[in-house]
PDB file of C-alpha atoms in Angstrom:
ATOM      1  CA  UNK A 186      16.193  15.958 -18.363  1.00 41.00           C
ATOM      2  CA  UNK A 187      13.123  18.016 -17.343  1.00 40.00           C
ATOM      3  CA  UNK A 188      11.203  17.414 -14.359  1.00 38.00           C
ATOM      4  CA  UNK A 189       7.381  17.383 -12.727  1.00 36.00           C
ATOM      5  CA  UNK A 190       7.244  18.990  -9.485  1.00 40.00           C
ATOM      6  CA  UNK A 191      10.068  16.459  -7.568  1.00 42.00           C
ATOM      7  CA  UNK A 192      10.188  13.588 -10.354  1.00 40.00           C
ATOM      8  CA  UNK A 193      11.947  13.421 -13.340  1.00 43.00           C
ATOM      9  CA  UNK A 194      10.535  13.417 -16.817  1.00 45.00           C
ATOM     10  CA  UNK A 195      11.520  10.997 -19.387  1.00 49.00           C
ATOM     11  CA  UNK A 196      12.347  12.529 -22.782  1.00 50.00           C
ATOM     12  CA  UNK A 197       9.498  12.630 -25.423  1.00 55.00           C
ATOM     13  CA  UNK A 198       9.219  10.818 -27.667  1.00 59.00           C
ATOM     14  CA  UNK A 199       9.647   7.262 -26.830  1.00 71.00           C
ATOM     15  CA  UNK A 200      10.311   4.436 -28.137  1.00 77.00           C
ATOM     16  CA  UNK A 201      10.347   0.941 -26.823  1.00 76.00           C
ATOM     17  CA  UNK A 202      10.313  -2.729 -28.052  1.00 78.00           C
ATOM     18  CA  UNK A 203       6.970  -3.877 -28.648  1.00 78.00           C
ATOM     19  CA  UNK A 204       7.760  -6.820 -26.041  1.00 78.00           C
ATOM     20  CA  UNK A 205       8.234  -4.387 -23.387  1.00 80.00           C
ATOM     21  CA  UNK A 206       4.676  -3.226 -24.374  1.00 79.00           C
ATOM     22  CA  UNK A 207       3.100  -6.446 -24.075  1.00 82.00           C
ATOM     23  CA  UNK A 208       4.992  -7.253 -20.421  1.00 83.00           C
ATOM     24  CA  UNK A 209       3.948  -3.779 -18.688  1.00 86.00           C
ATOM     25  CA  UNK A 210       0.168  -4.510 -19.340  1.00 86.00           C
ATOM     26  CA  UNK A 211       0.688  -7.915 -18.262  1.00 84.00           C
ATOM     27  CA  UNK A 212      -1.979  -8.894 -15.172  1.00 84.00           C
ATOM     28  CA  UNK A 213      -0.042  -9.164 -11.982  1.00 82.00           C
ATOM     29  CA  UNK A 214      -0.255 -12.394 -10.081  1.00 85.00           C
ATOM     30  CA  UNK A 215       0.239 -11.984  -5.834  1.00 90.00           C
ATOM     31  CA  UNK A 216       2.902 -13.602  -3.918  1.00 91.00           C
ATOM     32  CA  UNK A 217       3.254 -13.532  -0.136  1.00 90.00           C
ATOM     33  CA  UNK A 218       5.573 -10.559   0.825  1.00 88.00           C
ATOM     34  CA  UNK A 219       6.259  -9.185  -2.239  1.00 92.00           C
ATOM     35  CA  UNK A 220       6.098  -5.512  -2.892  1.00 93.00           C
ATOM     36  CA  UNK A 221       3.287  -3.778  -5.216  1.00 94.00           C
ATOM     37  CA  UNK A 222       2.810  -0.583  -6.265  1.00 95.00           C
ATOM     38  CA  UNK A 223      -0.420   1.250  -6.700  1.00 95.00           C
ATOM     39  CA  UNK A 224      -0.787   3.469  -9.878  1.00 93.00           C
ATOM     40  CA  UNK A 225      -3.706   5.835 -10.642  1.00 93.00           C
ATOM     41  CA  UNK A 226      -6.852   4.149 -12.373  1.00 91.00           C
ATOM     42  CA  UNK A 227      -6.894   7.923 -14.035  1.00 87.00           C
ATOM     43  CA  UNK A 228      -3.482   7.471 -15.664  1.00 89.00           C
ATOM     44  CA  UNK A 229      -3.104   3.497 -16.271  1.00 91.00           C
ATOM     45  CA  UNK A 230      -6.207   3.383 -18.032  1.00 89.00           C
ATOM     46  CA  UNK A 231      -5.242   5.915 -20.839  1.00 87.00           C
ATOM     47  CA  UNK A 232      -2.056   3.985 -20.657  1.00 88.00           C
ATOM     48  CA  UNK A 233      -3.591   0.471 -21.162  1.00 88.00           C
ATOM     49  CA  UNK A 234      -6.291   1.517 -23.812  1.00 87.00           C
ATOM     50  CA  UNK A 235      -3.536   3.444 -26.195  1.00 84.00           C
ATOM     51  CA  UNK A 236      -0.910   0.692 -25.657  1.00 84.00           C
ATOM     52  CA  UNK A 237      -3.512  -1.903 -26.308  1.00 86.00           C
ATOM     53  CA  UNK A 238      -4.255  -0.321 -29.564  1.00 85.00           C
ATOM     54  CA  UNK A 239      -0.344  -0.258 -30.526  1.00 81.00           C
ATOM     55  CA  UNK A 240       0.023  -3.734 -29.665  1.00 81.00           C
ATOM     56  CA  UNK A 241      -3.677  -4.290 -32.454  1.00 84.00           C
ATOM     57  CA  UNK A 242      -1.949  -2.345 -34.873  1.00 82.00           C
ATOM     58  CA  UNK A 243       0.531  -4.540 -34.884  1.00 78.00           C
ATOM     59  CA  UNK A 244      -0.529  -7.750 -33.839  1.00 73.00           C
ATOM     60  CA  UNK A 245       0.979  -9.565 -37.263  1.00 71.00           C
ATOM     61  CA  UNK A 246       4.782  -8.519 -35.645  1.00 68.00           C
ATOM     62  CA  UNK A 247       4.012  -9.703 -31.952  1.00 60.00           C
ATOM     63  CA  UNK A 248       6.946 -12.285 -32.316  1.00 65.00           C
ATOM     64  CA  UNK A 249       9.593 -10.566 -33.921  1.00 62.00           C
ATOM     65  CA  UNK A 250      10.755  -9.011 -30.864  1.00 61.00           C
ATOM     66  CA  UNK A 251      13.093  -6.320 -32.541  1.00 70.00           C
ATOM     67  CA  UNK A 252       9.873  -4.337 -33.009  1.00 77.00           C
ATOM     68  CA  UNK A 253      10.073  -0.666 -32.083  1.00 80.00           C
ATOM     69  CA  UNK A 254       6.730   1.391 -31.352  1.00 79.00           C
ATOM     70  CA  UNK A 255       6.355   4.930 -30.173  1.00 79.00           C
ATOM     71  CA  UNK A 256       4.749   5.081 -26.927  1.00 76.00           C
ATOM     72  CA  UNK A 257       1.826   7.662 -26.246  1.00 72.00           C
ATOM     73  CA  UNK A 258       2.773  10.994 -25.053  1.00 74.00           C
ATOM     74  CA  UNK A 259       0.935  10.621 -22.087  1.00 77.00           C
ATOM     75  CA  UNK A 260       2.816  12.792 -19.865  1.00 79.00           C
ATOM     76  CA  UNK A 261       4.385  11.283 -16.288  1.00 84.00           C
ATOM     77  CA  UNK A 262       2.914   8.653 -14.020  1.00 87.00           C
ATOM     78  CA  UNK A 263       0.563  10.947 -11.759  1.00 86.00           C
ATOM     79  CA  UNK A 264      -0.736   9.400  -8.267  1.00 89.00           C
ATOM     80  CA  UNK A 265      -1.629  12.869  -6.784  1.00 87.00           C
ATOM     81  CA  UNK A 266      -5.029  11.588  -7.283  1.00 88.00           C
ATOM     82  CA  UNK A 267      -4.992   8.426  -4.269  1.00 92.00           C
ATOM     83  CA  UNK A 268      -2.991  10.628  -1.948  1.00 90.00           C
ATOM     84  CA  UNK A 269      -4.510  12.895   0.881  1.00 88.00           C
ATOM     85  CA  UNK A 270      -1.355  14.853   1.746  1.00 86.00           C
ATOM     86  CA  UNK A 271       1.304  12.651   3.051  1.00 81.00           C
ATOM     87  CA  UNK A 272      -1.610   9.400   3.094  1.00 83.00           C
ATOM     88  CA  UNK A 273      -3.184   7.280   1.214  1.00 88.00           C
ATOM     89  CA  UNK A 274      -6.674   8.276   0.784  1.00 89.00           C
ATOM     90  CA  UNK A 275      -8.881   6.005   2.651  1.00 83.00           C
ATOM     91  CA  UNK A 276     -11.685   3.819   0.918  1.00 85.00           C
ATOM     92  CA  UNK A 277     -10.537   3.469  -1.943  1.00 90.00           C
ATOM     93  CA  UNK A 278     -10.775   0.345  -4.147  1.00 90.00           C
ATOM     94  CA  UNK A 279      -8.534  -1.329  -6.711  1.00 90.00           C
ATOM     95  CA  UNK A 280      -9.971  -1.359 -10.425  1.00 88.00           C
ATOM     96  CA  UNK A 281     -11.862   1.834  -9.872  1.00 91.00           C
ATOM     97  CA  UNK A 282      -9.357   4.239  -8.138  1.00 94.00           C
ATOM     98  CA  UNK A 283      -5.873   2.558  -8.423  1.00 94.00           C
ATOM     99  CA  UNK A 284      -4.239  -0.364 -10.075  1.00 93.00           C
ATOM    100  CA  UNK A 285      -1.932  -3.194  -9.032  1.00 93.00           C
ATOM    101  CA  UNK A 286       1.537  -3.549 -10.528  1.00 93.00           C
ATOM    102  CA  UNK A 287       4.836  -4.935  -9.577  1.00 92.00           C
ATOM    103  CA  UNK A 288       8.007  -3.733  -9.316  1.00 91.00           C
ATOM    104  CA  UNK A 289       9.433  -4.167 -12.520  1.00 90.00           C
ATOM    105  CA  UNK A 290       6.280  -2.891 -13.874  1.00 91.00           C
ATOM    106  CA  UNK A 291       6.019  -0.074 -11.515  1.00 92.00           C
ATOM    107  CA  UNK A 292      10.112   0.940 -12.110  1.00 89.00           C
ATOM    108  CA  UNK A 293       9.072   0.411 -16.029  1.00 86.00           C
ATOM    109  CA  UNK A 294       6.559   2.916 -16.322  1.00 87.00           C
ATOM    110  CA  UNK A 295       8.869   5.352 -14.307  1.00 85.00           C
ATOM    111  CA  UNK A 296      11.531   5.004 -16.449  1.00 83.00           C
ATOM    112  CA  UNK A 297       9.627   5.327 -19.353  1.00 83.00           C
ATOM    113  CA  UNK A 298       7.825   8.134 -18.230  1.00 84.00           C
ATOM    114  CA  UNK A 299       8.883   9.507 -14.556  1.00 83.00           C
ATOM    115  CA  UNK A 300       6.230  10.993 -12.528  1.00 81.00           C
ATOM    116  CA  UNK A 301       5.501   9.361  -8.948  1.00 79.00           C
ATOM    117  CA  UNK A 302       4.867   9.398  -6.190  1.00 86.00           C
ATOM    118  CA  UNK A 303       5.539   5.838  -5.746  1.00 90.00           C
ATOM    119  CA  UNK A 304       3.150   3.944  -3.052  1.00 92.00           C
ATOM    120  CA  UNK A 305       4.488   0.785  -2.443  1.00 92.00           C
ATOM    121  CA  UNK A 306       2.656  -2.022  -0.467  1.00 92.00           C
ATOM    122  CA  UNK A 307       3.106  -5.557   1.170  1.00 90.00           C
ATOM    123  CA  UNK A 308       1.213  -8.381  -0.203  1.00 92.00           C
ATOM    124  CA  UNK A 309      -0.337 -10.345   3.100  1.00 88.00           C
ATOM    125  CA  UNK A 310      -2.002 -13.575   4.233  1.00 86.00           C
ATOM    126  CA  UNK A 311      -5.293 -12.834   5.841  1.00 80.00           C
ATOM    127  CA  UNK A 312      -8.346 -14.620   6.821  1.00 79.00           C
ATOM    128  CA  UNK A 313      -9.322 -15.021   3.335  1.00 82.00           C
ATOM    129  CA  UNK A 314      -5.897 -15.682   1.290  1.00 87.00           C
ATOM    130  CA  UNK A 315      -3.958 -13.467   0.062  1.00 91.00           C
ATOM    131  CA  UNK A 316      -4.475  -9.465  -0.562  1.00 90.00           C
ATOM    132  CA  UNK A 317      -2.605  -6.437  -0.895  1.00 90.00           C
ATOM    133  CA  UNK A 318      -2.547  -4.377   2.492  1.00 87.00           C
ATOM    134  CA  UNK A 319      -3.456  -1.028   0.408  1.00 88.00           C
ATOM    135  CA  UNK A 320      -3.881   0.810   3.862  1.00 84.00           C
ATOM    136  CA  UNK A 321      -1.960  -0.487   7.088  1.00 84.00           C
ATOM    137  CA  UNK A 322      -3.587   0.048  10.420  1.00 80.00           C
ATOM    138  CA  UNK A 323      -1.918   3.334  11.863  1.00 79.00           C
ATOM    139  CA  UNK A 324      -1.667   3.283  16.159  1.00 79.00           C
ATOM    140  CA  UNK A 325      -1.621   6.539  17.698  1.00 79.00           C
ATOM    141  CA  UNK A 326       0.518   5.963  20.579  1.00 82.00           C
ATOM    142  CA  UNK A 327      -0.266   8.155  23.850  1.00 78.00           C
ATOM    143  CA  UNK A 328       1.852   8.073  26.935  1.00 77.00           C
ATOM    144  CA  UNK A 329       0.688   8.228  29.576  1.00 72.00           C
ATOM    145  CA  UNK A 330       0.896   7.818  33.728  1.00 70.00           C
ATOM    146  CA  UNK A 331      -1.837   6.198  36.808  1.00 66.00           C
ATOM    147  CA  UNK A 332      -2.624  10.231  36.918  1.00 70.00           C
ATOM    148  CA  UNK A 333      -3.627  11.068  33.810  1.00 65.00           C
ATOM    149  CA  UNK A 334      -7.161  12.376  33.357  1.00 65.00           C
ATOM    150  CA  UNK A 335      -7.077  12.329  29.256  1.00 68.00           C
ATOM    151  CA  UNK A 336      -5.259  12.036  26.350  1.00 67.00           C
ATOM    152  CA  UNK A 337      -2.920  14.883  25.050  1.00 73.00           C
ATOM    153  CA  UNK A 338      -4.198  16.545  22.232  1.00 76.00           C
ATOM    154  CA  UNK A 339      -1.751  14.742  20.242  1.00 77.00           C
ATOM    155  CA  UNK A 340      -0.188  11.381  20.198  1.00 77.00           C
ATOM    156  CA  UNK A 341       3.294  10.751  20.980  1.00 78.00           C
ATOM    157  CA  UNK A 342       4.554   8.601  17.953  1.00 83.00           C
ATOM    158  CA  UNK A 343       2.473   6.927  15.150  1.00 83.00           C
ATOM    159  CA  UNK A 344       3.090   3.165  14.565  1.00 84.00           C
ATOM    160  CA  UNK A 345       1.792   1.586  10.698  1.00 84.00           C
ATOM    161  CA  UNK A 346       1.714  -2.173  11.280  1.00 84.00           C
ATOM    162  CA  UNK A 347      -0.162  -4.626   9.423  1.00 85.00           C
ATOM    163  CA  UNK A 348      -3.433  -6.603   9.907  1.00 82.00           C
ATOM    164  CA  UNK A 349      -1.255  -9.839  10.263  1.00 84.00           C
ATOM    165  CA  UNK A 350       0.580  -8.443  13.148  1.00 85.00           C
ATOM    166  CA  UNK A 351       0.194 -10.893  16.603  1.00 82.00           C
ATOM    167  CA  UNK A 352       0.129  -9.500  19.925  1.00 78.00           C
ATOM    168  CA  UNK A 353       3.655  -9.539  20.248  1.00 80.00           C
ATOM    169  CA  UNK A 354       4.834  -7.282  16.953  1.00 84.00           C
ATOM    170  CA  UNK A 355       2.132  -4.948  18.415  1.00 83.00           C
ATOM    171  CA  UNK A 356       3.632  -4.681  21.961  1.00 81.00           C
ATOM    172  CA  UNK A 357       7.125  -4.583  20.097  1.00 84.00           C
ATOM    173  CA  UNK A 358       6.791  -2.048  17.921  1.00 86.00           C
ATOM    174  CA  UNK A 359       5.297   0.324  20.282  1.00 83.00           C
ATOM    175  CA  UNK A 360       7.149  -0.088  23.340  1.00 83.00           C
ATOM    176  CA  UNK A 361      10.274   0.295  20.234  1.00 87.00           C
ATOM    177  CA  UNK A 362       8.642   3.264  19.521  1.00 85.00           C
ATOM    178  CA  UNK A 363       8.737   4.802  22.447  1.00 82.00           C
ATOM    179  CA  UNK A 364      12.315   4.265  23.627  1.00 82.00           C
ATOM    180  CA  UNK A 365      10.744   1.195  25.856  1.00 77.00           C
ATOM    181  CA  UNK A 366      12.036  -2.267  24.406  1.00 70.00           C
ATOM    182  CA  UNK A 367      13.631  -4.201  27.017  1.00 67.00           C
ATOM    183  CA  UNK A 368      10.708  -3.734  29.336  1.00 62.00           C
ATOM    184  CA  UNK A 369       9.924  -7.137  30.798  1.00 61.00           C
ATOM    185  CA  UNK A 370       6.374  -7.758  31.404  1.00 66.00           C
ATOM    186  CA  UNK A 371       3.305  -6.057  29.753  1.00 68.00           C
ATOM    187  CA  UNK A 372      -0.224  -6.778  29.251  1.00 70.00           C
ATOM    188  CA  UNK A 373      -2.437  -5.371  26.539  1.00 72.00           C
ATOM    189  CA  UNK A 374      -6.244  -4.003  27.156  1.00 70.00           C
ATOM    190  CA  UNK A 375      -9.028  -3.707  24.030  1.00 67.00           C
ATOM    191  CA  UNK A 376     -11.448  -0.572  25.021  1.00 67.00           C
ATOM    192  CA  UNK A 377     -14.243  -0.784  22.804  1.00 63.00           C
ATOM    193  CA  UNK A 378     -16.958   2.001  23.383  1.00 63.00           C
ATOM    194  CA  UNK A 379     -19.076   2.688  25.440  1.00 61.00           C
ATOM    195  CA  UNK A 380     -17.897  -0.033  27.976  1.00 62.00           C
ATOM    196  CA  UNK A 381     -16.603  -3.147  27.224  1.00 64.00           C
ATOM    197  CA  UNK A 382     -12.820  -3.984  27.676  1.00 67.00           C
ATOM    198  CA  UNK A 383     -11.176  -7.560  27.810  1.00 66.00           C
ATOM    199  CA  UNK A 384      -7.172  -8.223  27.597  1.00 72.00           C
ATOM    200  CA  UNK A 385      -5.975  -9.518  24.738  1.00 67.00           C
ATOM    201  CA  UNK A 386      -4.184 -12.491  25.363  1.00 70.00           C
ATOM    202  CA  UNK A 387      -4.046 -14.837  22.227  1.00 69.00           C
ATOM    203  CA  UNK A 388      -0.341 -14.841  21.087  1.00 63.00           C
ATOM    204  CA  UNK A 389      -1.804 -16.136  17.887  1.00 65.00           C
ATOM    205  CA  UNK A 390      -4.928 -13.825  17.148  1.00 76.00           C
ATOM    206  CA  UNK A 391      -3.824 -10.630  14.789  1.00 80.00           C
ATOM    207  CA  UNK A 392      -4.834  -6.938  14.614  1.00 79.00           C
ATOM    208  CA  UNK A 393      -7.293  -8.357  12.030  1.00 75.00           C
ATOM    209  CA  UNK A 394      -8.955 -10.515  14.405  1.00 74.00           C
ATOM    210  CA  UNK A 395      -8.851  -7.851  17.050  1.00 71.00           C
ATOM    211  CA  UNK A 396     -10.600  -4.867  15.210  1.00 67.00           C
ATOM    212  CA  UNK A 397     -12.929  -7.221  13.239  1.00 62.00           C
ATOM    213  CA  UNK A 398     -13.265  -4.061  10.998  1.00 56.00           C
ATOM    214  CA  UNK A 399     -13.901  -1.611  13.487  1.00 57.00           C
ATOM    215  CA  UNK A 400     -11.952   1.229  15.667  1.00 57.00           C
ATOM    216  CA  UNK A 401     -10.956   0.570  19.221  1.00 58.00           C
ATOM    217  CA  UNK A 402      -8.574   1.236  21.896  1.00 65.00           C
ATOM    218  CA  UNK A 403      -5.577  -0.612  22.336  1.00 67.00           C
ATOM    219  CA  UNK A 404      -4.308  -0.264  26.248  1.00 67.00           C
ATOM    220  CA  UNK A 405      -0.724  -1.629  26.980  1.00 69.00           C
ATOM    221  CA  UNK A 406      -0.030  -2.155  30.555  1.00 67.00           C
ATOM    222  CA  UNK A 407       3.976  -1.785  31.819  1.00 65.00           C
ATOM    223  CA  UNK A 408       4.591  -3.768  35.030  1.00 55.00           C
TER     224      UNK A 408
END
């Protein structure tokens, strides 16, 4: 088996029941916590417009489900497209940049045709139903003591949580993070320039609420 760059390549050329056709291009319906993947808009839609025109072709054999077709040679999955080196790239929006698929969908298409990288993501309950959490908040965590003057240049650990996170998965995975878990009582401060700052004290309220869509300062107090 060949490969591209770190994935393997499925052989060439394939062949697949027509069935299996009709279930990849299936339209994905969301359920709380499940796992989706994102593939490139660049790459699906190729995908879905030459498998579409298979399944025309032969639209007069759609129930015999022994059907064989030859699937386009369209080389393997590529997402080098969403990524911005080890990230997702920020901004961007399903239907134009990426697609939506499951994971049988998503580990179809690899087996079919390898490629990758595979960017998998939670589905969530926000504010307004459910949604796919395409990119996480990411917390820079500094360290720091009653003497410092600044933050380091660069942040101790990073910490990818999601919007739905409360209060207390926030102070939990940080203090975690930093080898601090057992500590006993903490209290968390929103900076928000140039000057306002209030505690956050809602055991209820979630990242989502906090940010309301904007960057801030997150301030967690040891005592």
């Amino acid at each position: 088996q060949s490969t591209w760059g770190e994935y393997p390549m499925a052989p060439s050329p394939i062949s697949v029941p027509l069935t299996v056709l009709k279930d990849l291009l299936l339209e994905t319906e969301l359920k709380e916590n499940d796992s989706m993947f994102l593939v490139s808009s660049v790459w699906w839609h190729t995908f879905q417009i030459r498998s579409q025109q298979l399944i025309r072709d032969h639209r007069d054999e759609l129930d015999q489900s022994n059907i064989q077709v030859e699937l386009p040679p369209l080389g393997p999955v590529t997402n080098a497209t969403l990524m911005d080196g080890d990230h997702l790239k920020q901004n961007i929006l399903e239907g134009n940049d990426f697609w939506l698929l499951n994971s049988a969908q998503w580990g179809g298409l690899c087996k079919l045709y390898g490629g990758g990288p595979p960017i998998e993501r939670r589905v969530v309950r926000g504010k307004n139903g459910l949604f796919v959490e395409t990119n996480p908040p990411r917390l820079a965590v500094y360290v720091l003591d009653h003497t410092a003057m600044a933050l380091p240049q660069n942040p101790e650990k990073t910490v990818t949580l999601s919007r739905t996170s409360t209060l207390e998965s926030v102070k939990t995975a940080v203090l975690t993070a930093i080898g601090r878990p057992s500590v006993g009582s903490s209290r968390i401060y929103r900076f928000v320039p140039p000057k306002t700052v209030f505690e956050w004290t809602s055991k209820f309220a979630t990242l989502e609420d906090l940010f309301e869509g904007r960057t801030a300062t997150l301030e967690i107090v040891l005592e």
